[in-house]
XYZ file of C-alpha atoms in Angstrom:
506
model
C -22.210 15.413 -49.916
C -22.732 13.509 -53.366
C -19.396 11.637 -53.735
C -18.550 7.828 -52.612
C -15.970 6.436 -50.090
C -14.908 5.125 -53.418
C -13.974 8.170 -54.775
C -12.175 9.882 -52.148
C -9.994 7.305 -51.928
C -9.509 7.159 -55.444
C -8.124 10.703 -55.728
C -5.757 9.592 -52.978
C -4.718 6.684 -54.548
C -3.466 9.154 -57.908
C -2.305 12.450 -56.182
C -0.264 10.242 -53.218
C 0.156 7.209 -55.501
C 3.415 6.016 -53.583
C 2.898 7.205 -49.967
C 1.848 4.598 -47.414
C -2.288 3.668 -47.012
C -1.415 0.758 -44.571
C 0.542 -0.118 -42.395
C 0.358 -3.745 -40.340
C 3.456 -4.984 -37.492
C 4.818 -7.236 -40.804
C 3.362 -5.489 -43.832
C 2.171 -1.669 -46.027
C 0.707 -0.635 -48.831
C 1.059 2.495 -50.985
C -1.979 4.161 -51.850
C -1.662 2.626 -55.198
C -0.658 -0.595 -54.693
C -3.932 -1.082 -52.248
C -6.573 0.752 -55.489
C -4.458 -1.738 -57.706
C -4.861 -4.701 -55.208
C -8.660 -4.160 -54.220
C -9.295 -3.548 -57.547
C -8.383 -6.889 -58.923
C -10.390 -8.495 -55.699
C -13.407 -6.397 -56.471
C -13.598 -8.183 -60.085
C -13.207 -11.110 -58.784
C -15.812 -10.905 -56.011
C -18.158 -9.927 -59.045
C -17.486 -12.578 -61.360
C -17.543 -14.798 -58.578
C -21.185 -13.608 -58.325
C -21.666 -11.084 -55.522
C -24.408 -9.302 -56.687
C -24.311 -5.218 -55.778
C -26.543 -5.169 -51.938
C -25.425 -8.659 -51.121
C -23.637 -9.141 -48.188
C -19.989 -10.110 -47.574
C -19.037 -11.199 -43.470
C -15.618 -11.255 -42.274
C -14.665 -12.905 -39.676
C -10.973 -12.401 -38.467
C -9.046 -10.448 -36.926
C -6.821 -7.545 -38.040
C -4.664 -8.142 -40.741
C -4.057 -6.461 -44.199
C -5.575 -8.550 -46.395
C -9.473 -7.938 -43.942
C -8.481 -3.897 -44.741
C -8.042 -4.425 -48.930
C -11.082 -7.213 -48.997
C -13.662 -4.916 -46.995
C -12.184 -2.224 -49.866
C -12.791 -5.085 -52.464
C -16.209 -5.697 -51.095
C -17.065 -1.931 -51.543
C -15.400 -1.480 -55.054
C -18.063 -4.359 -55.820
C -20.884 -3.156 -54.685
C -21.193 -5.316 -51.875
C -22.250 -4.320 -47.616
C -19.621 -5.309 -45.643
C -21.697 -6.972 -42.756
C -18.181 -8.402 -39.980
C -18.858 -10.604 -37.429
C -16.529 -9.787 -34.409
C -13.979 -12.997 -34.160
C -13.964 -13.605 -30.652
C -17.688 -14.906 -31.185
C -18.493 -18.473 -29.640
C -20.919 -20.588 -32.230
C -23.820 -19.266 -31.265
C -23.425 -15.702 -30.699
C -21.432 -15.472 -34.654
C -24.638 -17.707 -36.229
C -26.820 -15.721 -34.468
C -25.592 -12.085 -36.421
C -25.100 -13.690 -39.511
C -28.456 -15.763 -39.756
C -29.730 -12.063 -39.419
C -27.128 -10.413 -42.486
C -27.979 -13.293 -44.812
C -24.187 -12.906 -45.882
C -23.318 -14.520 -49.672
C -19.386 -15.461 -48.602
C -17.792 -15.337 -45.664
C -14.203 -14.902 -45.505
C -12.613 -16.614 -42.379
C -8.667 -16.530 -41.656
C -6.984 -19.978 -40.169
C -7.434 -19.249 -36.334
C -11.847 -19.388 -37.523
C -12.004 -22.106 -40.222
C -13.182 -24.779 -37.519
C -16.025 -21.472 -36.347
C -16.814 -20.616 -39.941
C -17.168 -24.425 -40.513
C -20.063 -25.045 -37.544
C -21.489 -21.814 -38.570
C -21.863 -23.265 -42.658
C -24.013 -26.230 -40.989
C -26.623 -24.228 -40.346
C -26.658 -21.842 -43.690
C -25.160 -24.160 -46.020
C -26.274 -21.356 -49.435
C -23.313 -19.457 -47.872
C -19.770 -19.588 -49.438
C -16.700 -20.325 -47.237
C -13.762 -19.322 -48.547
C -10.544 -18.974 -46.870
C -9.409 -14.471 -46.376
C -5.718 -15.584 -47.650
C -7.569 -16.193 -50.945
C -6.759 -12.605 -51.179
C -3.306 -12.649 -51.852
C -3.568 -14.718 -54.884
C -4.551 -10.459 -56.962
C -1.781 -8.682 -55.083
C -0.346 -8.696 -58.351
C -3.188 -9.093 -60.526
C -3.684 -5.481 -61.987
C -6.692 -4.944 -62.876
C -8.945 -4.450 -66.019
C -9.123 -0.888 -65.672
C -12.693 -1.125 -66.736
C -15.026 0.730 -64.306
C -17.153 -1.534 -62.491
C -20.914 -0.357 -63.108
C -22.929 -1.128 -59.927
C -24.703 1.765 -59.472
C -22.960 2.908 -56.354
C -23.967 6.244 -55.766
C -23.721 8.736 -52.360
C -26.525 6.584 -50.496
C -25.512 2.944 -51.415
C -24.685 0.976 -47.616
C -21.418 0.468 -47.439
C -21.624 -1.712 -43.798
C -22.955 -2.797 -41.330
C -21.131 -2.277 -37.474
C -22.675 -4.297 -34.879
C -23.701 -2.997 -31.289
C -22.741 -4.128 -27.536
C -26.392 -5.231 -27.623
C -27.438 -3.426 -24.808
C -31.618 -4.836 -25.312
C -29.264 -8.460 -24.745
C -28.756 -9.170 -28.478
C -26.087 -6.978 -30.871
C -27.817 -4.574 -33.935
C -26.811 -3.992 -37.043
C -25.389 -0.177 -37.310
C -25.846 1.282 -41.330
C -23.285 3.104 -42.507
C -23.941 4.740 -46.287
C -21.491 6.500 -48.216
C -23.316 9.509 -47.642
C -22.760 9.346 -43.354
C -19.254 8.254 -43.465
C -18.402 11.029 -45.594
C -20.798 13.475 -43.688
C -18.822 12.818 -40.536
C -15.397 12.811 -41.790
C -15.842 16.322 -43.606
C -17.504 17.502 -39.696
C -13.988 15.984 -38.017
C -11.674 17.809 -41.405
C -13.717 21.221 -40.720
C -13.312 20.774 -36.776
C -9.160 20.745 -37.174
C -8.412 21.054 -40.108
C -4.910 20.748 -38.589
C -5.245 17.191 -37.278
C -6.978 15.815 -40.300
C -4.647 16.414 -42.706
C -2.483 13.331 -43.682
C -3.441 12.232 -40.359
C -0.900 9.163 -39.405
C -3.113 7.213 -37.042
C -2.341 4.463 -35.347
C -5.866 1.934 -35.244
C -6.332 -0.439 -31.776
C -10.011 -1.312 -32.469
C -11.294 -4.434 -33.733
C -12.399 -3.587 -37.461
C -14.999 -5.516 -36.986
C -16.031 -1.860 -34.896
C -16.785 1.091 -35.616
C -13.690 2.298 -33.307
C -11.430 -0.022 -36.671
C -13.643 0.225 -39.142
C -14.984 4.044 -39.528
C -10.998 4.763 -38.476
C -9.181 2.755 -41.114
C -11.775 4.743 -43.613
C -11.330 7.956 -41.647
C -7.432 7.677 -42.452
C -7.891 6.550 -46.072
C -10.285 9.203 -46.847
C -7.807 12.285 -46.219
C -4.988 10.720 -47.537
C -3.528 9.457 -44.362
C -2.077 6.199 -42.551
C -3.284 4.170 -40.575
C -0.566 1.973 -38.712
C -3.812 -1.085 -38.059
C -2.573 -3.332 -34.788
C -4.493 -6.874 -34.349
C -3.623 -5.835 -30.337
C -3.033 -3.246 -28.075
C 0.757 -3.755 -26.234
C 1.389 -0.474 -25.030
C 5.915 -0.460 -25.401
C 5.112 -1.221 -28.911
C 2.676 1.829 -28.795
C 5.235 4.241 -27.481
C 7.824 2.808 -29.492
C 5.247 3.535 -33.170
C 4.098 6.918 -31.708
C 7.667 7.630 -31.612
C 10.038 6.024 -35.117
C 6.447 6.427 -36.638
C 5.214 9.944 -36.001
C 1.666 9.046 -34.649
C -0.720 12.001 -35.218
C -3.869 11.449 -33.743
C -3.702 9.066 -30.798
C -7.372 7.878 -29.348
C -8.304 5.218 -26.945
C -9.968 4.721 -23.551
C -8.493 6.336 -20.818
C -6.972 2.598 -19.263
C -5.023 2.538 -22.920
C -3.011 5.478 -21.811
C -2.918 4.872 -18.340
C -1.060 1.532 -19.303
C 1.740 3.585 -21.716
C 2.055 6.065 -18.683
C 2.736 3.411 -16.197
C 6.191 2.194 -18.882
C 9.560 2.934 -17.855
C 9.715 3.660 -21.833
C 7.193 6.575 -21.401
C 9.200 9.402 -20.219
C 11.738 8.814 -23.142
C 9.585 8.660 -25.908
C 9.055 11.763 -28.151
C 5.342 12.724 -29.323
C 6.083 16.191 -30.786
C 4.245 14.125 -33.826
C 1.327 13.906 -31.723
C -1.280 16.118 -32.983
C -4.810 15.299 -31.630
C -5.385 13.121 -28.177
C -8.499 11.900 -28.066
C -10.166 9.343 -25.401
C -13.290 8.765 -24.501
C -15.582 5.783 -23.300
C -14.779 7.097 -19.455
C -13.709 9.756 -17.873
C -9.844 11.200 -17.751
C -8.430 10.904 -14.108
C -6.790 14.159 -13.114
C -3.636 11.774 -12.551
C -3.727 11.336 -15.874
C -4.024 14.592 -17.347
C -0.997 16.005 -15.222
C 1.517 13.072 -16.797
C 0.090 13.403 -20.185
C 0.485 17.230 -19.956
C 3.775 16.614 -19.246
C 4.607 15.439 -22.792
C 3.204 19.283 -23.926
C -0.208 17.345 -25.281
C -4.294 17.326 -23.835
C -7.038 15.259 -23.669
C -9.368 16.132 -25.862
C -12.937 13.874 -24.460
C -15.248 12.467 -27.045
C -17.975 11.591 -26.886
C -20.441 9.501 -29.424
C -21.710 5.835 -30.171
C -21.820 3.251 -33.095
C -25.227 4.837 -34.735
C -23.450 8.354 -34.604
C -20.779 6.951 -36.190
C -18.912 7.020 -33.395
C -17.942 10.727 -32.407
C -20.059 13.174 -32.413
C -18.066 15.662 -30.550
C -14.740 15.812 -29.521
C -13.657 18.745 -26.600
C -11.633 21.661 -28.279
C -8.442 21.896 -27.370
C -9.295 25.263 -25.874
C -12.225 24.532 -23.958
C -10.161 21.156 -23.274
C -7.313 22.591 -20.655
C -9.722 24.245 -18.893
C -13.142 21.915 -18.598
C -11.256 18.421 -19.728
C -14.640 16.724 -18.401
C -16.159 17.644 -20.874
C -16.522 16.825 -24.275
C -17.423 19.458 -26.540
C -20.167 21.081 -28.062
C -20.691 19.090 -31.132
C -19.084 19.723 -35.082
C -19.206 21.814 -37.252
C -22.427 19.760 -38.997
C -23.436 18.102 -35.647
C -25.522 19.604 -33.336
C -26.213 18.101 -29.176
C -29.166 18.377 -27.145
C -30.756 16.902 -24.038
C -34.195 15.720 -23.982
C -36.952 14.744 -20.602
C -38.764 12.334 -20.505
C -41.285 13.650 -22.779
C -39.175 14.458 -25.457
C -39.132 18.258 -24.562
C -35.196 19.559 -24.538
C -33.655 20.758 -21.307
C -32.464 24.203 -20.798
C -28.993 24.486 -19.602
C -28.188 22.687 -16.966
C -30.220 20.455 -16.662
C -29.738 16.551 -16.980
C -31.080 14.405 -19.707
C -30.795 12.117 -22.850
C -28.324 12.771 -24.964
C -29.870 13.355 -28.457
C -27.489 14.298 -31.430
C -28.325 15.105 -35.104
C -25.927 14.928 -37.717
C -24.521 14.249 -41.099
C -22.965 10.791 -39.626
C -26.342 9.445 -37.833
C -26.295 5.792 -39.577
C -29.256 5.290 -42.123
C -30.818 2.774 -39.235
C -31.005 -1.038 -37.994
C -30.201 -3.554 -40.047
C -33.653 -5.287 -41.045
C -35.536 -3.256 -37.840
C -37.546 -0.869 -38.702
C -38.925 -0.992 -35.373
C -36.070 -0.235 -33.153
C -34.655 2.240 -35.871
C -38.100 4.208 -35.075
C -37.541 4.156 -31.509
C -34.302 5.989 -31.603
C -34.439 8.283 -34.164
C -37.387 10.336 -33.731
C -37.753 13.668 -35.408
C -34.884 13.729 -37.456
C -32.384 13.437 -33.891
C -30.731 10.317 -32.496
C -31.734 9.467 -29.057
C -28.900 7.450 -27.362
C -29.758 6.461 -24.198
C -26.785 7.657 -22.386
C -27.472 10.793 -19.342
C -25.926 14.136 -20.208
C -25.933 17.744 -19.584
C -24.984 20.445 -21.386
C -23.707 23.655 -19.940
C -24.628 27.663 -20.200
C -21.564 27.696 -22.899
C -22.716 24.649 -24.938
C -20.378 21.727 -23.723
C -21.547 18.230 -23.130
C -20.954 16.543 -19.993
C -21.662 12.902 -20.496
C -22.889 11.752 -16.880
C -24.291 7.252 -17.251
C -25.016 5.163 -20.098
C -28.002 4.650 -20.121
C -28.037 1.796 -21.975
C -25.742 -0.463 -19.804
C -22.408 -0.652 -21.480
C -19.207 -1.752 -19.869
C -16.106 -0.912 -21.830
C -13.349 -3.456 -21.002
C -10.284 -2.742 -22.221
C -11.566 -0.774 -25.378
C -14.365 -3.250 -26.325
C -18.417 -2.346 -25.301
C -19.676 -5.254 -23.180
C -23.623 -5.683 -22.983
C -24.896 -6.049 -19.423
C -28.196 -7.052 -21.219
C -26.671 -9.682 -23.386
C -24.742 -11.067 -20.245
C -27.792 -11.041 -17.647
C -29.741 -13.288 -20.362
C -27.195 -15.842 -20.141
C -26.676 -15.933 -16.356
C -30.952 -15.736 -15.905
C -31.299 -19.201 -17.546
C -28.552 -20.614 -15.238
C -30.493 -23.496 -12.369
C -31.062 -20.882 -8.756
C -30.439 -17.937 -10.655
C -33.564 -15.615 -9.574
C -32.689 -12.416 -10.244
C -29.312 -10.717 -12.051
C -27.285 -7.677 -12.381
C -24.496 -7.519 -14.184
C -22.509 -3.814 -13.657
C -19.079 -2.202 -13.845
C -16.397 -3.059 -11.522
C -12.668 -1.392 -11.623
C -10.342 -3.112 -13.272
C -6.571 -1.820 -13.180
C -5.843 -3.310 -16.288
C -9.107 -2.939 -18.401
C -10.664 -0.142 -16.933
C -13.942 -2.402 -15.743
C -14.467 -5.725 -15.856
C -18.135 -7.081 -15.483
C -19.586 -7.763 -12.234
C -22.579 -10.398 -11.667
C -24.965 -9.200 -8.556
C -26.900 -12.704 -8.521
C -29.899 -13.582 -6.025
C -29.615 -17.148 -5.493
C -31.159 -18.540 -1.769
C -29.834 -21.860 -2.266
C -26.618 -21.019 -3.937
C -24.579 -21.227 -6.889
C -22.156 -23.698 -8.316
C -20.048 -20.764 -9.970
C -17.796 -23.660 -12.034
C -20.524 -24.435 -13.683
C -21.715 -21.043 -13.946
C -18.517 -20.313 -16.086
C -18.041 -22.677 -17.637
C -22.333 -22.188 -18.996
C -20.998 -18.538 -19.730
C -18.320 -19.480 -21.873
C -20.396 -22.119 -23.681
C -22.349 -19.044 -25.058
C -20.109 -15.503 -24.694
C -16.551 -14.377 -25.816
C -14.020 -15.060 -24.085
C -13.900 -10.343 -23.453
C -17.372 -10.683 -21.988
C -16.984 -13.004 -19.140
C -18.004 -12.002 -16.184
C -14.651 -11.558 -13.792
C -16.733 -10.934 -10.150
C -19.762 -13.122 -8.990
C -21.600 -11.565 -6.242
C -24.022 -13.495 -4.073
C -27.077 -11.685 -2.509
C -29.586 -13.688 -0.535
C -31.388 -10.960 -0.784
C -33.636 -9.817 -3.352
C -32.061 -7.331 -6.034
C -32.889 -3.552 -4.881
C -35.474 -2.191 -6.478
C -36.770 1.124 -8.831
C -40.072 2.846 -7.910
C -41.245 1.223 -11.658
C -40.058 -2.091 -10.921
C -36.676 -1.994 -12.576
C -33.380 -3.265 -10.647
C -31.703 -0.330 -9.237
C -28.144 -0.631 -10.886
C -27.633 3.251 -9.128
C -28.156 1.136 -5.575
C -26.274 -1.910 -6.811
C -22.837 0.046 -8.226
C -22.536 2.455 -5.131
C -23.147 -1.114 -2.570
C -20.449 -2.920 -4.931
C -18.317 0.141 -5.802
C -15.492 -1.369 -3.716
C -16.291 -4.493 -4.635
C -12.646 -5.364 -6.651
C -11.090 -4.905 -3.696
C -12.923 -7.959 -1.650
C -13.872 -10.226 -4.332
C -11.799 -12.303 -5.870
C -11.246 -12.249 -9.534
C -12.294 -14.686 -11.725
C -10.537 -16.050 -14.870
């Protein structure tokens, strides 16, 4: 794969010039309009002094301007380094300090946040994202920008959920992204043909940016949502003929719970993807009543977001399984010594394929720990059966998936552990009817805890979506494994019904 994402999107800008490429709630762009607008903005970035490989941060919620600026940065040879717009000053400053961007483009609601970041990094150019609007009707010069871009040029840094306490930056290149899209297109040619995809994920994540580029590379249309609303989603499915619908199970549960669900025409859907948690038998039956079969997927940011999707043929009989990989992607499990496990024996899931990341941004040590002998060590526990089908058993990295957003238990534990009277803390997932999961902090504090003060402390350090929703105070030390680590399996069993007996906070 020696081409670039720019080549692929450029191809469609000629072939599907008048077809919609990106649609938002109140605006849309054809492929021809996207090419012209992004091209003009790219020339402006070069004129502003952006050098090849320099980072450009977007600090904003999903919007048409976000999408256009991301294309402009790519064409200008910059490295897109978005930051979660829900981050606090502390969180955002930490990430920006590692990326060292030349520019930060912010939306109106993030102006104060950008200014606060800028105080500690005065060399960064702070600009409103709305500045890209000035180039919407400006025709680019037509001269090809000579920026030295090839298949191995890094395209974007996507932040992980930070399972070790701080988010890492996963680097994708043109080659890794195109390799993943080729895998997808060959695995399901029908779904990949000019897909119409509804995108709920924040553009700063793989569930956002990677999906955006998937639709554009395949000549499809991406419908960019700024948030998830089940009624609006059902309306979009019917009116805009969505062909690929993807999300975490709680999204599908909320749509199924709407009175509009029964009357929604879903005949356009070619692929129904779900990941992050298992789909219940009840939910499977509900959507099968609409003639649709859930295809469970498994992946992580380091593998392009999706390493395997359960084919329809096996999804009906084995709905809990995640498939056997992709045409160019291999799955296996290994034991603690790094030996491959035989069928039926649980082990750490490892992945080898074209979509696996280049590495972590400026972190060769962490990269070397997970990229071993050509395999990505996921840190997740799974088992592969005799047919080669994967079942994901547990998230060894302690990620809580709440409303489709990944929350690092380690990050919450780091923040809570420094609060007065906290001797031990473990954060696990509690059931939540609205978001699927919510963080539960189990705290060993024999002298007690001022919970309102603890929550205030957390708000200063953490984004609102990461906030602990349940707190359990233990008068005894937390259970531990033989190796000395806190036993989260024991805590999960002990607090399995925490959502029924504890008051929800916030």
